[in-house]
Structure formats: structure tokens, C-alpha cells
Amino acid sequence: MYHVPAVLFNTQETLILGAPQKAREVHSNLTDYVTLTHIQFAANLLRYHHYTITQAAQEVGIPDVPYFTRLFKRTMGETPSQYAHKKALETQKTNPLS
């Protein structure tokens, strides 16, 4: 069984109850909607919490990093490394002293 943090579990409980409706609203199937939600959560971990790619993948329940990278790229349009690097540069530009 995968490690799923309690906060994510609570989010998923709510997500699963409302997911079919949300999926219809965005003209997507349930699997794609859940994948999108997991990848967006992982992107936030990479951007704001400075997780490694492996850590972010594991936090959203995808222990296979190459698979996670493919999903991330398909969803976000860039690899997790490219995303994290770009966001780090943006942060440096806005906060040069940090």
C-alpha cells in the first residue's frame, strides 16, 4: 500500500465524492481528473515545499518516478525537473535576497 498523507487522504475523500460531477464539468473522465489533481498537488510540493521529484511522486502515491515524470509532462507540459527549475528561477527574480 502506498503512503498517502492524511491531508491528501481527506482531500481525496472529498474529491472522490464530487469527482464525477467535476469531471463532467471539465469534460474529462474521472481517471484524468484524479491524475490532474495529483499532479497539481505534486507541482505545489515541488514549487513551494522544495520536495525532490521522488518525494513528490511518493507523496501522491506514484512510486515509479519515470511513470510520474511522463504523467507530469503530459499534464503540465514540462518535466518535473524543468518545472522545479523554472519556478526556482522565478522565485530568485522576485526575492533576490532569499
Coordinates of N, CA and C in Angstrom, one line a residue:
M1 N 0.8 -1.2 0.0 CA 0.0 0.0 0.0 C 0.9 1.2 0.0
Y2 N 0.5 2.2 -0.7 CA 1.2 3.5 -0.8 C 1.0 4.4 0.4
H3 N 2.0 5.1 0.7 CA 1.9 6.1 1.8 C 1.1 7.3 1.3
V4 N 0.0 7.6 1.9 CA -0.8 8.8 1.5 C -1.0 9.6 2.7
P5 N -0.5 10.9 2.7 CA -0.6 11.7 3.9 C -2.1 12.0 4.2
A6 N -2.3 12.2 5.5 CA -3.7 12.4 6.0 C -4.4 13.5 5.3
V7 N -3.7 14.6 5.0 CA -4.3 15.8 4.4 C -4.7 15.4 3.0
L8 N -3.9 14.7 2.3 CA -4.2 14.3 0.9 C -5.4 13.3 0.9
F9 N -5.4 12.4 1.9 CA -6.5 11.4 2.0 C -7.8 12.1 2.2
N10 N -7.8 13.1 3.1 CA -9.1 13.9 3.3 C -9.5 14.6 2.0
T11 N -8.5 15.1 1.3 CA -8.8 15.8 0.0 C -9.3 14.8 -1.0
Q12 N -8.8 13.6 -1.0 CA -9.2 12.5 -1.9 C -10.6 12.1 -1.6
E13 N -11.0 12.0 -0.3 CA -12.3 11.6 0.1 C -13.3 12.6 -0.5
T14 N -13.0 13.9 -0.3 CA -13.9 14.9 -0.9 C -13.9 14.8 -2.4
L15 N -12.7 14.7 -2.9 CA -12.5 14.6 -4.4 C -13.3 13.5 -4.9
I16 N -13.3 12.3 -4.4 CA -13.9 11.1 -4.9 C -15.5 11.3 -4.9
L17 N -16.0 11.9 -3.8 CA -17.4 12.2 -3.7 C -17.9 13.1 -4.8
G18 N -17.1 14.1 -5.1 CA -17.5 15.1 -6.1 C -16.9 15.0 -7.4
A19 N -16.0 14.0 -7.6 CA -15.2 13.9 -8.8 C -16.0 13.6 -10.1
P20 N -17.0 12.7 -10.1 CA -17.7 12.5 -11.3 C -18.4 13.8 -11.8
Q21 N -18.9 14.6 -10.9 CA -19.5 15.9 -11.3 C -18.4 16.8 -11.8
K22 N -17.3 16.9 -11.1 CA -16.2 17.8 -11.6 C -15.7 17.3 -12.9
A23 N -15.5 16.0 -13.1 CA -15.0 15.5 -14.4 C -15.9 15.9 -15.5
R24 N -17.2 15.8 -15.3 CA -18.2 16.2 -16.3 C -18.1 17.7 -16.6
E25 N -17.8 18.5 -15.6 CA -17.7 20.0 -15.7 C -16.5 20.3 -16.6
V26 N -15.4 19.6 -16.5 CA -14.2 19.9 -17.3 C -14.1 19.0 -18.5
H27 N -15.2 18.3 -18.8 CA -15.2 17.4 -20.0 C -14.1 16.4 -20.0
S28 N -13.9 15.8 -18.9 CA -12.8 14.8 -18.7 C -13.4 13.5 -18.1
N29 N -12.6 12.5 -18.1 CA -13.1 11.3 -17.4 C -12.5 11.3 -16.0
L30 N -13.0 10.5 -15.2 CA -12.7 10.5 -13.7 C -11.2 10.2 -13.5
T31 N -10.6 9.3 -14.3 CA -9.2 9.0 -14.2 C -8.3 10.2 -14.5
D32 N -8.6 10.9 -15.6 CA -7.9 12.1 -15.9 C -8.0 13.2 -14.9
Y33 N -9.2 13.3 -14.3 CA -9.4 14.3 -13.3 C -8.6 14.0 -12.1
V34 N -8.6 12.8 -11.6 CA -7.8 12.4 -10.4 C -6.3 12.6 -10.7
T35 N -5.9 12.2 -11.9 CA -4.5 12.3 -12.3 C -4.1 13.8 -12.2
L36 N -4.9 14.7 -12.8 CA -4.7 16.1 -12.8 C -4.6 16.6 -11.4
T37 N -5.4 16.2 -10.5 CA -5.4 16.7 -9.1 C -4.1 16.2 -8.5
H38 N -3.7 15.0 -8.7 CA -2.5 14.5 -8.1 C -1.2 15.3 -8.6
I39 N -1.2 15.5 -9.9 CA -0.1 16.2 -10.5 C 0.0 17.6 -10.0
Q40 N -1.1 18.3 -9.9 CA -1.1 19.7 -9.4 C -0.7 19.7 -8.0
F41 N -1.1 18.7 -7.2 CA -0.6 18.7 -5.8 C 0.9 18.5 -5.8
A42 N 1.4 17.6 -6.6 CA 2.9 17.3 -6.7 C 3.6 18.6 -7.1
A43 N 3.0 19.3 -8.1 CA 3.7 20.5 -8.6 C 3.8 21.5 -7.4
N44 N 2.8 21.6 -6.6 CA 2.8 22.5 -5.4 C 3.9 22.1 -4.5
L45 N 4.1 20.8 -4.3 CA 5.1 20.3 -3.4 C 6.5 20.6 -4.0
L46 N 6.7 20.5 -5.3 CA 8.0 20.9 -5.9 C 8.2 22.4 -5.8
R47 N 7.2 23.2 -6.0 CA 7.4 24.6 -6.1 C 7.5 25.3 -4.7
Y48 N 6.6 24.9 -3.8 CA 6.5 25.7 -2.5 C 7.2 24.9 -1.4
H49 N 7.4 23.6 -1.5 CA 8.0 22.9 -0.3 C 9.3 22.3 -0.7
H50 N 9.8 22.5 -1.9 CA 11.1 22.1 -2.3 C 11.3 20.6 -2.1
Y51 N 10.3 19.8 -2.4 CA 10.4 18.4 -2.4 C 11.3 17.9 -3.6
T52 N 11.9 16.8 -3.5 CA 12.6 16.2 -4.6 C 11.5 15.6 -5.5
I53 N 11.8 15.2 -6.7 CA 10.9 14.6 -7.6 C 10.4 13.3 -7.0
T54 N 11.3 12.5 -6.5 CA 11.0 11.2 -5.9 C 10.0 11.4 -4.7
Q55 N 10.3 12.4 -3.9 CA 9.4 12.6 -2.7 C 8.1 13.0 -3.2
A56 N 8.0 13.9 -4.2 CA 6.7 14.4 -4.6 C 5.9 13.3 -5.2
A57 N 6.6 12.4 -6.0 CA 5.9 11.3 -6.6 C 5.3 10.3 -5.6
Q58 N 6.1 10.1 -4.6 CA 5.7 9.2 -3.5 C 4.6 9.8 -2.7
E59 N 4.6 11.1 -2.5 CA 3.5 11.7 -1.7 C 2.2 11.6 -2.4
V60 N 2.1 11.6 -3.7 CA 0.9 11.4 -4.4 C 0.6 10.0 -4.8
G61 N 1.4 9.1 -4.3 CA 1.1 7.7 -4.5 C 1.6 7.1 -5.8
I62 N 2.6 7.7 -6.4 CA 3.2 7.1 -7.6 C 4.6 6.8 -7.4
P63 N 5.0 5.6 -6.9 CA 6.4 5.3 -6.6 C 7.3 5.2 -7.8
D64 N 6.7 5.0 -9.0 CA 7.5 4.8 -10.2 C 7.8 6.2 -10.8
V65 N 9.1 6.7 -10.5 CA 9.4 8.0 -10.9 C 9.4 8.2 -12.4
P66 N 9.8 7.3 -13.3 CA 9.7 7.5 -14.7 C 8.2 7.7 -15.2
Y67 N 7.3 6.9 -14.6 CA 5.9 7.0 -14.9 C 5.4 8.3 -14.4
F68 N 5.7 8.7 -13.2 CA 5.3 10.0 -12.6 C 5.8 11.1 -13.6
T69 N 7.0 11.1 -14.0 CA 7.6 12.1 -14.9 C 6.8 12.2 -16.2
R70 N 6.4 11.0 -16.8 CA 5.6 11.0 -18.0 C 4.2 11.7 -17.7
L71 N 3.6 11.3 -16.6 CA 2.3 11.9 -16.3 C 2.4 13.4 -16.1
F72 N 3.4 13.8 -15.4 CA 3.7 15.2 -15.1 C 3.8 16.0 -16.4
K73 N 4.7 15.5 -17.3 CA 4.9 16.2 -18.5 C 3.6 16.2 -19.4
R74 N 2.9 15.2 -19.4 CA 1.6 15.2 -20.2 C 0.6 16.2 -19.6
T75 N 0.6 16.3 -18.3 CA -0.3 17.2 -17.6 C 0.1 18.7 -17.6
M76 N 1.4 18.9 -17.3 CA 1.9 20.2 -17.0 C 2.7 20.8 -18.3
G77 N 3.0 20.0 -19.2 CA 3.7 20.4 -20.4 C 5.2 20.5 -20.3
E78 N 5.7 20.1 -19.2 CA 7.1 20.1 -18.9 C 7.4 19.0 -17.9
T79 N 8.7 18.6 -17.8 CA 9.1 17.6 -16.8 C 9.1 18.2 -15.5
P80 N 9.0 17.4 -14.4 CA 9.1 17.9 -13.1 C 10.4 18.7 -12.8
S81 N 11.5 18.2 -13.4 CA 12.8 19.0 -13.2 C 12.7 20.3 -13.9
Q82 N 12.2 20.4 -15.1 CA 12.0 21.7 -15.8 C 11.1 22.6 -15.0
Y83 N 10.0 22.1 -14.5 CA 9.1 22.8 -13.7 C 9.7 23.4 -12.5
A84 N 10.4 22.6 -11.7 CA 11.0 23.0 -10.5 C 12.1 24.0 -10.7
H85 N 12.9 23.8 -11.8 CA 14.0 24.7 -12.1 C 13.4 26.1 -12.5
K86 N 12.4 26.1 -13.3 CA 11.8 27.3 -13.8 C 11.2 28.1 -12.6
K87 N 10.5 27.4 -11.7 CA 9.9 28.0 -10.5 C 11.0 28.6 -9.6
A88 N 12.1 27.9 -9.5 CA 13.2 28.3 -8.6 C 13.8 29.6 -9.2
L89 N 13.9 29.7 -10.5 CA 14.4 30.9 -11.1 C 13.4 32.1 -10.9
E90 N 12.1 31.8 -11.1 CA 11.1 32.8 -10.8 C 11.2 33.4 -9.4
T91 N 11.4 32.5 -8.5 CA 11.4 32.9 -7.1 C 12.7 33.7 -6.8
Q92 N 13.8 33.4 -7.5 CA 15.0 34.1 -7.3 C 14.8 35.5 -7.9
K93 N 14.1 35.7 -9.0 CA 13.9 37.0 -9.6 C 13.0 37.9 -8.7
T94 N 12.0 37.3 -8.0 CA 11.1 38.1 -7.2 C 11.7 38.3 -5.8
N95 N 12.6 37.4 -5.3 CA 13.2 37.5 -4.0 C 14.7 37.4 -4.1
P96 N 15.4 38.3 -4.6 CA 16.8 38.1 -4.9 C 17.7 37.9 -3.6
L97 N 17.2 38.3 -2.5 CA 18.0 38.1 -1.3 C 17.8 36.8 -0.6
S98 N 16.8 36.0 -1.0 CA 16.5 34.7 -0.4 C 17.2 33.6 -1.0

